[in-house]
């Protein structure tokens, strides 16, 4: 488990500054126009003072709230705790019970609204938090239930830092769909190489984008092991293929090409050899491209962050709700040591 320290929004009972400008017209000449007491639901404060101002230009009045309070009847801190508790693993019902026990009762629906509020804040800041180039990018997909249907969500990471770069719902799972999904990131971040799993859709897409491709070695080995075990006889060839795949020697591709002729009598073996032969350059990409990992663990780990939360969710009811939920769990489990929830309000 990573060590994470969360900072919650502050809540003050009195505004400690004047408003900088009129929210209606932008004028800076404002007169105080009385004050009101507002009841708030919060873990520590139950009442705050709100100052009213009148604009000397447009003559409209408005309320100026203390830090951590807005027009909502619950403080930012309480809404933040609610969303955070959900993202850390509690169900909507459990968060509702927990906060009720702390004297701040709220419904499951309210908890869900809080998750939406903070999740959308996390999502909107995502692309902007990724700075500079992403030379080596990892891509992977996962299936999430949306209104009972399986929905594919694609994740893109910076393979070097392991940080999430983007998340997208993949409607079309063909080459064109993958192209539309990945090209945006490749162009925007100047990506030079990509690591993916063994799924055949990636290969032509990465080739079309003209960048280097590493196929996750762990995936390939797992698939090849299973296929080798399904073949009877041919012990020498099977052992040799496995050895090539574990040692990845120079000239391994040429050897596979020669082997193809020798194994034609066994279609299963031949198919495996032909496929590996075509994949060989992508298995060795990590030897050519600096900073390229052998496996796609970086992206799988990232997806896992949302799965921790996802385990206790039976599925999402709306696309927006799903993306906000994923955004919040990704932010909470991003692996950074200090996380300030206020960052999501400002975003
Ligand atoms: Zn004004």
mmCIF file of C-alpha atoms and ligand atoms in Angstrom:
data_model
loop_
_atom_site.group_PDB
_atom_site.id
_atom_site.type_symbol
_atom_site.label_atom_id
_atom_site.label_comp_id
_atom_site.label_asym_id
_atom_site.label_seq_id
_atom_site.Cartn_x
_atom_site.Cartn_y
_atom_site.Cartn_z
ATOM 1 C CA UNK A 1 0.000 0.000 0.000
ATOM 2 C CA UNK A 2 1.379 3.451 -0.867
ATOM 3 C CA UNK A 3 1.686 6.004 1.923
ATOM 4 C CA UNK A 4 -0.778 8.790 1.161
ATOM 5 C CA UNK A 5 -1.643 11.883 3.141
ATOM 6 C CA UNK A 6 -4.901 13.646 2.338
ATOM 7 C CA UNK A 7 -5.580 17.302 2.992
ATOM 8 C CA UNK A 8 -9.228 18.301 3.314
ATOM 9 C CA UNK A 9 -10.610 21.725 2.430
ATOM 10 C CA UNK A 10 -10.557 24.201 5.340
ATOM 11 C CA UNK A 11 -13.815 25.583 6.655
ATOM 12 C CA UNK A 12 -13.838 29.022 8.324
ATOM 13 C CA UNK A 13 -16.740 30.600 10.146
ATOM 14 C CA UNK A 14 -16.122 34.133 8.843
ATOM 15 C CA UNK A 15 -14.842 35.424 5.472
ATOM 16 C CA UNK A 16 -11.248 36.545 5.946
ATOM 17 C CA UNK A 17 -11.069 38.556 2.743
ATOM 18 C CA UNK A 18 -13.181 40.857 0.622
ATOM 19 C CA UNK A 19 -14.505 39.688 -2.744
ATOM 20 C CA UNK A 20 -12.172 40.800 -5.531
ATOM 21 C CA UNK A 21 -14.899 41.745 -8.009
ATOM 22 C CA UNK A 22 -18.646 41.688 -8.612
ATOM 23 C CA UNK A 23 -19.639 38.227 -9.918
ATOM 24 C CA UNK A 24 -22.256 39.838 -12.183
ATOM 25 C CA UNK A 25 -20.341 42.652 -13.941
ATOM 26 C CA UNK A 26 -16.733 42.413 -12.714
ATOM 27 C CA UNK A 27 -16.698 45.849 -11.133
ATOM 28 C CA UNK A 28 -14.305 46.235 -8.186
ATOM 29 C CA UNK A 29 -16.162 48.939 -6.271
ATOM 30 C CA UNK A 30 -18.335 47.082 -3.804
ATOM 31 C CA UNK A 31 -20.180 48.153 -0.667
ATOM 32 C CA UNK A 32 -20.971 45.973 2.304
ATOM 33 C CA UNK A 33 -24.665 45.346 2.500
ATOM 34 C CA UNK A 34 -25.207 43.564 5.802
ATOM 35 C CA UNK A 35 -24.507 40.032 6.916
ATOM 36 C CA UNK A 36 -26.452 36.849 7.501
ATOM 37 C CA UNK A 37 -25.918 33.717 9.527
ATOM 38 C CA UNK A 38 -25.931 30.479 7.587
ATOM 39 C CA UNK A 39 -26.325 27.020 9.065
ATOM 40 C CA UNK A 40 -23.970 24.482 7.530
ATOM 41 C CA UNK A 41 -23.536 20.761 7.974
ATOM 42 C CA UNK A 42 -19.892 20.071 8.675
ATOM 43 C CA UNK A 43 -17.806 17.872 10.955
ATOM 44 C CA UNK A 44 -16.773 20.771 13.246
ATOM 45 C CA UNK A 45 -18.689 23.934 12.410
ATOM 46 C CA UNK A 46 -22.459 24.395 12.458
ATOM 47 C CA UNK A 47 -22.848 28.094 11.672
ATOM 48 C CA UNK A 48 -20.969 30.617 9.569
ATOM 49 C CA UNK A 49 -21.302 34.304 8.791
ATOM 50 C CA UNK A 50 -21.954 35.312 5.192
ATOM 51 C CA UNK A 51 -21.353 38.926 4.190
ATOM 52 C CA UNK A 52 -23.586 40.558 1.607
ATOM 53 C CA UNK A 53 -22.172 43.063 -0.840
ATOM 54 C CA UNK A 54 -23.758 45.485 -3.236
ATOM 55 C CA UNK A 55 -22.074 46.427 -6.476
ATOM 56 C CA UNK A 56 -21.934 50.196 -7.070
ATOM 57 C CA UNK A 57 -22.031 49.708 -10.846
ATOM 58 C CA UNK A 58 -24.803 47.181 -11.551
ATOM 59 C CA UNK A 59 -26.450 47.625 -8.134
ATOM 60 C CA UNK A 60 -26.906 43.885 -7.739
ATOM 61 C CA UNK A 61 -26.221 42.241 -4.398
ATOM 62 C CA UNK A 62 -24.408 38.970 -3.785
ATOM 63 C CA UNK A 63 -23.215 36.798 -0.918
ATOM 64 C CA UNK A 64 -19.572 36.389 -0.004
ATOM 65 C CA UNK A 65 -18.907 33.090 1.773
ATOM 66 C CA UNK A 66 -16.126 32.103 4.180
ATOM 67 C CA UNK A 67 -13.524 29.608 2.923
ATOM 68 C CA UNK A 68 -14.925 26.081 2.482
ATOM 69 C CA UNK A 69 -18.563 27.211 2.323
ATOM 70 C CA UNK A 70 -20.730 27.944 -0.707
ATOM 71 C CA UNK A 71 -24.444 28.052 -1.501
ATOM 72 C CA UNK A 72 -24.666 24.323 -0.652
ATOM 73 C CA UNK A 73 -25.949 23.451 2.841
ATOM 74 C CA UNK A 74 -23.005 21.078 3.425
ATOM 75 C CA UNK A 75 -19.437 22.359 3.671
ATOM 76 C CA UNK A 76 -16.809 21.535 1.044
ATOM 77 C CA UNK A 77 -14.937 19.586 3.721
ATOM 78 C CA UNK A 78 -17.892 17.298 4.408
ATOM 79 C CA UNK A 79 -18.583 16.757 0.709
ATOM 80 C CA UNK A 80 -14.894 16.003 0.244
ATOM 81 C CA UNK A 81 -14.845 13.454 3.094
ATOM 82 C CA UNK A 82 -17.929 11.800 1.644
ATOM 83 C CA UNK A 83 -16.439 11.448 -1.855
ATOM 84 C CA UNK A 84 -13.055 10.394 -0.479
ATOM 85 C CA UNK A 85 -14.548 7.653 1.736
ATOM 86 C CA UNK A 86 -16.267 6.175 -1.309
ATOM 87 C CA UNK A 87 -13.093 6.324 -3.395
ATOM 88 C CA UNK A 88 -11.124 4.620 -0.605
ATOM 89 C CA UNK A 89 -13.461 1.649 -0.740
ATOM 90 C CA UNK A 90 -16.653 2.157 1.259
ATOM 91 C CA UNK A 91 -20.006 1.638 -0.463
ATOM 92 C CA UNK A 92 -22.429 4.559 -0.821
ATOM 93 C CA UNK A 93 -24.490 3.050 1.996
ATOM 94 C CA UNK A 94 -21.461 2.686 4.291
ATOM 95 C CA UNK A 95 -20.393 6.289 3.714
ATOM 96 C CA UNK A 96 -23.920 7.388 4.560
ATOM 97 C CA UNK A 97 -23.816 5.317 7.806
ATOM 98 C CA UNK A 98 -20.337 6.561 8.733
ATOM 99 C CA UNK A 99 -21.159 10.238 8.315
ATOM 100 C CA UNK A 100 -24.468 9.807 10.137
ATOM 101 C CA UNK A 101 -22.517 8.330 13.055
ATOM 102 C CA UNK A 102 -20.329 11.436 12.992
ATOM 103 C CA UNK A 103 -23.422 13.614 13.255
ATOM 104 C CA UNK A 104 -23.632 14.609 9.599
ATOM 105 C CA UNK A 105 -26.363 12.326 8.292
ATOM 106 C CA UNK A 106 -26.818 12.217 4.553
ATOM 107 C CA UNK A 107 -28.468 9.960 2.021
ATOM 108 C CA UNK A 108 -26.757 7.558 -0.357
ATOM 109 C CA UNK A 109 -27.875 9.813 -3.187
ATOM 110 C CA UNK A 110 -26.030 12.744 -1.619
ATOM 111 C CA UNK A 111 -22.862 10.656 -1.332
ATOM 112 C CA UNK A 112 -23.158 9.801 -5.014
ATOM 113 C CA UNK A 113 -23.599 13.487 -5.890
ATOM 114 C CA UNK A 114 -20.420 14.238 -3.910
ATOM 115 C CA UNK A 115 -18.539 11.540 -5.829
ATOM 116 C CA UNK A 116 -19.745 13.173 -9.046
ATOM 117 C CA UNK A 117 -18.725 16.637 -7.941
ATOM 118 C CA UNK A 118 -15.176 15.690 -6.948
ATOM 119 C CA UNK A 119 -14.767 13.152 -9.727
ATOM 120 C CA UNK A 120 -15.589 15.682 -12.399
ATOM 121 C CA UNK A 121 -13.056 18.023 -10.787
ATOM 122 C CA UNK A 122 -10.450 15.257 -10.988
ATOM 123 C CA UNK A 123 -11.294 14.512 -14.629
ATOM 124 C CA UNK A 124 -11.209 18.078 -15.867
ATOM 125 C CA UNK A 125 -7.714 18.585 -14.517
ATOM 126 C CA UNK A 126 -6.258 15.401 -15.967
ATOM 127 C CA UNK A 127 -4.828 16.389 -19.318
ATOM 128 C CA UNK A 128 -3.521 19.627 -17.766
ATOM 129 C CA UNK A 129 -1.720 17.793 -14.980
ATOM 130 C CA UNK A 130 0.248 15.828 -17.568
ATOM 131 C CA UNK A 131 3.084 18.138 -18.489
ATOM 132 C CA UNK A 132 5.684 17.919 -21.198
ATOM 133 C CA UNK A 133 6.283 14.924 -23.397
ATOM 134 C CA UNK A 134 5.311 11.329 -22.858
ATOM 135 C CA UNK A 135 8.001 9.505 -24.852
ATOM 136 C CA UNK A 136 6.824 6.019 -24.019
ATOM 137 C CA UNK A 137 3.122 5.433 -23.564
ATOM 138 C CA UNK A 138 1.257 2.390 -22.227
ATOM 139 C CA UNK A 139 -2.262 1.536 -23.408
ATOM 140 C CA UNK A 140 -4.741 -1.057 -22.162
ATOM 141 C CA UNK A 141 -8.476 -1.562 -21.864
ATOM 142 C CA UNK A 142 -10.793 -2.906 -19.221
ATOM 143 C CA UNK A 143 -14.474 -3.857 -19.135
ATOM 144 C CA UNK A 144 -16.807 -2.032 -16.761
ATOM 145 C CA UNK A 145 -20.535 -2.561 -16.376
ATOM 146 C CA UNK A 146 -22.640 0.394 -17.430
ATOM 147 C CA UNK A 147 -26.434 -0.030 -17.082
ATOM 148 C CA UNK A 148 -25.810 -3.787 -17.021
ATOM 149 C CA UNK A 149 -23.911 -3.741 -20.310
ATOM 150 C CA UNK A 150 -20.213 -4.351 -20.734
ATOM 151 C CA UNK A 151 -18.439 -1.111 -21.589
ATOM 152 C CA UNK A 152 -14.815 -0.943 -22.638
ATOM 153 C CA UNK A 153 -12.739 1.841 -21.136
ATOM 154 C CA UNK A 154 -9.270 2.527 -22.531
ATOM 155 C CA UNK A 155 -6.469 3.731 -20.239
ATOM 156 C CA UNK A 156 -3.331 5.519 -21.386
ATOM 157 C CA UNK A 157 -0.308 5.938 -19.100
ATOM 158 C CA UNK A 158 3.162 7.429 -19.105
ATOM 159 C CA UNK A 159 5.184 4.191 -19.028
ATOM 160 C CA UNK A 160 8.105 5.916 -17.297
ATOM 161 C CA UNK A 161 6.271 7.502 -14.359
ATOM 162 C CA UNK A 162 3.310 5.111 -14.317
ATOM 163 C CA UNK A 163 0.947 8.096 -14.156
ATOM 164 C CA UNK A 164 -2.399 8.063 -15.895
ATOM 165 C CA UNK A 165 -2.512 10.282 -18.969
ATOM 166 C CA UNK A 166 -6.080 9.668 -20.130
ATOM 167 C CA UNK A 167 -9.223 7.517 -19.960
ATOM 168 C CA UNK A 168 -11.769 7.062 -22.734
ATOM 169 C CA UNK A 169 -14.879 4.998 -23.387
ATOM 170 C CA UNK A 170 -14.158 2.890 -26.476
ATOM 171 C CA UNK A 171 -17.311 2.567 -28.521
ATOM 172 C CA UNK A 172 -15.617 1.052 -31.574
ATOM 173 C CA UNK A 173 -13.176 -1.711 -30.743
ATOM 174 C CA UNK A 174 -11.814 -2.023 -34.303
ATOM 175 C CA UNK A 175 -8.668 -0.509 -35.823
ATOM 176 C CA UNK A 176 -10.408 2.760 -36.702
ATOM 177 C CA UNK A 177 -11.739 3.116 -33.178
ATOM 178 C CA UNK A 178 -8.323 2.399 -31.641
ATOM 179 C CA UNK A 179 -6.725 4.843 -34.073
ATOM 180 C CA UNK A 180 -9.101 7.641 -33.030
ATOM 181 C CA UNK A 181 -8.462 6.790 -29.369
ATOM 182 C CA UNK A 182 -4.652 6.694 -29.448
ATOM 183 C CA UNK A 183 -3.662 9.173 -32.169
ATOM 184 C CA UNK A 184 -4.817 12.132 -30.047
ATOM 185 C CA UNK A 185 -2.338 11.226 -27.292
ATOM 186 C CA UNK A 186 0.495 10.397 -29.672
ATOM 187 C CA UNK A 187 0.162 13.807 -31.374
ATOM 188 C CA UNK A 188 -0.363 15.816 -28.216
ATOM 189 C CA UNK A 189 2.446 14.344 -26.135
ATOM 190 C CA UNK A 190 4.976 13.552 -28.867
ATOM 191 C CA UNK A 191 4.869 9.817 -28.126
ATOM 192 C CA UNK A 192 7.701 7.825 -29.779
ATOM 193 C CA UNK A 193 6.833 4.311 -28.657
ATOM 194 C CA UNK A 194 3.977 2.390 -27.126
ATOM 195 C CA UNK A 195 3.640 -0.732 -24.975
ATOM 196 C CA UNK A 196 0.420 -2.751 -25.223
ATOM 197 C CA UNK A 197 -0.834 -6.249 -24.498
ATOM 198 C CA UNK A 198 -0.969 -9.061 -27.044
ATOM 199 C CA UNK A 199 -4.330 -7.969 -28.554
ATOM 200 C CA UNK A 200 -3.983 -8.050 -32.358
ATOM 201 C CA UNK A 201 -5.885 -4.755 -32.826
ATOM 202 C CA UNK A 202 -2.903 -2.744 -31.565
ATOM 203 C CA UNK A 203 -0.275 -3.888 -34.065
ATOM 204 C CA UNK A 204 -1.654 -2.331 -37.301
ATOM 205 C CA UNK A 205 -2.712 0.812 -35.437
ATOM 206 C CA UNK A 206 0.699 1.418 -33.901
ATOM 207 C CA UNK A 207 2.330 0.727 -37.275
ATOM 208 C CA UNK A 208 0.079 3.271 -38.981
ATOM 209 C CA UNK A 209 1.028 5.886 -36.425
ATOM 210 C CA UNK A 210 4.658 5.250 -37.318
ATOM 211 C CA UNK A 211 5.926 4.714 -33.782
ATOM 212 C CA UNK A 212 7.779 1.834 -32.121
ATOM 213 C CA UNK A 213 5.765 -0.952 -30.503
ATOM 214 C CA UNK A 214 6.514 -3.223 -27.556
ATOM 215 C CA UNK A 215 4.140 -6.121 -26.980
ATOM 216 C CA UNK A 216 3.914 -7.023 -23.281
ATOM 217 C CA UNK A 217 6.256 -9.997 -22.888
ATOM 218 C CA UNK A 218 4.375 -11.354 -19.903
ATOM 219 C CA UNK A 219 1.191 -11.634 -21.968
ATOM 220 C CA UNK A 220 2.917 -13.260 -24.924
ATOM 221 C CA UNK A 221 4.698 -15.796 -22.717
ATOM 222 C CA UNK A 222 1.460 -16.700 -20.981
ATOM 223 C CA UNK A 223 -0.367 -17.227 -24.278
ATOM 224 C CA UNK A 224 2.508 -19.146 -25.881
ATOM 225 C CA UNK A 225 2.922 -21.404 -22.828
ATOM 226 C CA UNK A 226 -0.753 -22.388 -23.044
ATOM 227 C CA UNK A 227 -0.535 -23.080 -26.780
ATOM 228 C CA UNK A 228 2.704 -25.046 -26.489
ATOM 229 C CA UNK A 229 1.144 -27.248 -23.824
ATOM 230 C CA UNK A 230 -1.782 -28.046 -26.100
ATOM 231 C CA UNK A 231 0.491 -29.604 -28.734
ATOM 232 C CA UNK A 232 1.490 -33.294 -28.518
ATOM 233 C CA UNK A 233 4.988 -34.413 -29.494
ATOM 234 C CA UNK A 234 7.469 -32.045 -31.207
ATOM 235 C CA UNK A 235 9.320 -31.791 -27.883
ATOM 236 C CA UNK A 236 12.524 -30.311 -29.302
ATOM 237 C CA UNK A 237 10.702 -27.578 -31.244
ATOM 238 C CA UNK A 238 8.413 -26.729 -28.375
ATOM 239 C CA UNK A 239 11.356 -26.434 -25.983
ATOM 240 C CA UNK A 240 13.283 -24.361 -28.514
ATOM 241 C CA UNK A 241 10.406 -21.884 -29.025
ATOM 242 C CA UNK A 242 10.080 -21.466 -25.271
ATOM 243 C CA UNK A 243 13.797 -20.896 -24.938
ATOM 244 C CA UNK A 244 13.776 -18.230 -27.686
ATOM 245 C CA UNK A 245 10.907 -16.511 -25.940
ATOM 246 C CA UNK A 246 12.575 -16.480 -22.538
ATOM 247 C CA UNK A 247 16.064 -15.515 -23.761
ATOM 248 C CA UNK A 248 15.062 -13.247 -26.689
ATOM 249 C CA UNK A 249 18.408 -13.720 -28.486
ATOM 250 C CA UNK A 250 19.531 -11.762 -31.514
ATOM 251 C CA UNK A 251 18.633 -13.668 -34.661
ATOM 252 C CA UNK A 252 15.699 -15.352 -32.922
ATOM 253 C CA UNK A 253 13.333 -14.028 -35.591
ATOM 254 C CA UNK A 254 15.400 -15.596 -38.392
ATOM 255 C CA UNK A 255 15.515 -18.873 -36.531
ATOM 256 C CA UNK A 256 11.722 -18.887 -36.241
ATOM 257 C CA UNK A 257 11.470 -18.189 -39.955
ATOM 258 C CA UNK A 258 13.615 -21.262 -40.691
ATOM 259 C CA UNK A 259 11.682 -23.345 -38.190
ATOM 260 C CA UNK A 260 8.418 -22.634 -40.021
ATOM 261 C CA UNK A 261 9.441 -25.051 -42.800
ATOM 262 C CA UNK A 262 10.311 -27.806 -40.329
ATOM 263 C CA UNK A 263 6.983 -27.735 -38.478
ATOM 264 C CA UNK A 264 4.561 -27.600 -41.416
ATOM 265 C CA UNK A 265 3.269 -31.073 -40.577
ATOM 266 C CA UNK A 266 1.747 -29.717 -37.339
ATOM 267 C CA UNK A 267 -0.620 -26.824 -38.210
ATOM 268 C CA UNK A 268 -0.978 -25.640 -34.598
ATOM 269 C CA UNK A 269 2.766 -25.399 -34.145
ATOM 270 C CA UNK A 270 3.243 -23.791 -37.532
ATOM 271 C CA UNK A 271 0.629 -21.118 -36.772
ATOM 272 C CA UNK A 272 2.363 -20.331 -33.492
ATOM 273 C CA UNK A 273 5.767 -20.044 -35.159
ATOM 274 C CA UNK A 274 4.418 -17.773 -37.918
ATOM 275 C CA UNK A 275 2.713 -15.498 -35.395
ATOM 276 C CA UNK A 276 5.800 -15.243 -33.199
ATOM 277 C CA UNK A 277 7.902 -14.527 -36.252
ATOM 278 C CA UNK A 278 5.678 -11.546 -37.114
ATOM 279 C CA UNK A 279 5.725 -10.366 -33.515
ATOM 280 C CA UNK A 280 9.468 -10.769 -32.979
ATOM 281 C CA UNK A 281 10.489 -7.123 -33.598
ATOM 282 C CA UNK A 282 7.804 -5.942 -31.124
ATOM 283 C CA UNK A 283 9.100 -8.349 -28.485
ATOM 284 C CA UNK A 284 12.543 -6.757 -28.701
ATOM 285 C CA UNK A 285 11.442 -3.114 -28.797
ATOM 286 C CA UNK A 286 12.681 -2.590 -25.207
ATOM 287 C CA UNK A 287 16.216 -3.353 -26.448
ATOM 288 C CA UNK A 288 16.019 -0.569 -29.058
ATOM 289 C CA UNK A 289 14.051 2.137 -27.217
ATOM 290 C CA UNK A 290 15.449 3.610 -23.986
ATOM 291 C CA UNK A 291 12.948 3.677 -21.132
ATOM 292 C CA UNK A 292 10.701 1.072 -22.744
ATOM 293 C CA UNK A 293 9.564 -1.561 -20.234
ATOM 294 C CA UNK A 294 9.267 -5.244 -21.228
ATOM 295 C CA UNK A 295 5.738 -5.514 -19.904
ATOM 296 C CA UNK A 296 2.616 -3.382 -19.717
ATOM 297 C CA UNK A 297 2.503 -3.587 -15.906
ATOM 298 C CA UNK A 298 2.459 0.211 -15.638
ATOM 299 C CA UNK A 299 -0.947 0.421 -17.335
ATOM 300 C CA UNK A 300 -2.340 -2.669 -15.620
ATOM 301 C CA UNK A 301 -1.424 -1.210 -12.248
ATOM 302 C CA UNK A 302 -3.225 2.000 -13.168
ATOM 303 C CA UNK A 303 -6.388 0.134 -14.147
ATOM 304 C CA UNK A 304 -6.137 -1.772 -10.865
ATOM 305 C CA UNK A 305 -6.552 1.500 -8.953
ATOM 306 C CA UNK A 306 -10.083 1.844 -10.226
ATOM 307 C CA UNK A 307 -10.774 -1.866 -9.724
ATOM 308 C CA UNK A 308 -10.154 -1.549 -5.985
ATOM 309 C CA UNK A 309 -13.144 0.764 -5.845
ATOM 310 C CA UNK A 310 -15.039 -1.034 -8.585
ATOM 311 C CA UNK A 311 -15.212 -4.301 -6.608
ATOM 312 C CA UNK A 312 -17.924 -2.964 -4.358
ATOM 313 C CA UNK A 313 -19.852 -1.189 -7.105
ATOM 314 C CA UNK A 314 -22.298 -3.344 -9.024
ATOM 315 C CA UNK A 315 -21.865 -1.194 -12.081
ATOM 316 C CA UNK A 316 -22.511 2.377 -13.068
ATOM 317 C CA UNK A 317 -25.820 3.828 -14.229
ATOM 318 C CA UNK A 318 -24.598 6.579 -16.523
ATOM 319 C CA UNK A 319 -21.585 7.198 -18.710
ATOM 320 C CA UNK A 320 -20.869 10.473 -16.960
ATOM 321 C CA UNK A 321 -21.229 8.865 -13.539
ATOM 322 C CA UNK A 322 -18.838 6.107 -14.537
ATOM 323 C CA UNK A 323 -16.178 8.474 -15.844
ATOM 324 C CA UNK A 324 -16.426 10.702 -12.755
ATOM 325 C CA UNK A 325 -16.165 7.657 -10.492
ATOM 326 C CA UNK A 326 -13.126 6.418 -12.394
ATOM 327 C CA UNK A 327 -11.615 9.904 -12.332
ATOM 328 C CA UNK A 328 -11.935 10.127 -8.567
ATOM 329 C CA UNK A 329 -10.498 6.668 -7.858
ATOM 330 C CA UNK A 330 -7.600 7.358 -10.229
ATOM 331 C CA UNK A 331 -6.846 10.607 -8.418
ATOM 332 C CA UNK A 332 -7.074 9.049 -4.951
ATOM 333 C CA UNK A 333 -4.844 6.088 -5.843
ATOM 334 C CA UNK A 334 -2.460 7.993 -8.099
ATOM 335 C CA UNK A 335 0.471 7.096 -5.852
ATOM 336 C CA UNK A 336 1.341 10.696 -5.028
ATOM 337 C CA UNK A 337 2.143 11.171 -1.338
ATOM 338 C CA UNK A 338 0.273 14.367 -0.585
ATOM 339 C CA UNK A 339 -3.181 14.855 -2.049
ATOM 340 C CA UNK A 340 -5.059 18.081 -1.434
ATOM 341 C CA UNK A 341 -8.753 17.802 -2.213
ATOM 342 C CA UNK A 342 -8.928 21.562 -2.805
ATOM 343 C CA UNK A 343 -7.000 20.866 -6.004
ATOM 344 C CA UNK A 344 -10.172 19.320 -7.436
ATOM 345 C CA UNK A 345 -12.337 22.319 -6.627
ATOM 346 C CA UNK A 346 -10.004 24.720 -8.376
ATOM 347 C CA UNK A 347 -9.710 22.517 -11.458
HETATM 348 ZN ZN1 LIG B 1 -21.766 44.477 -10.594
#
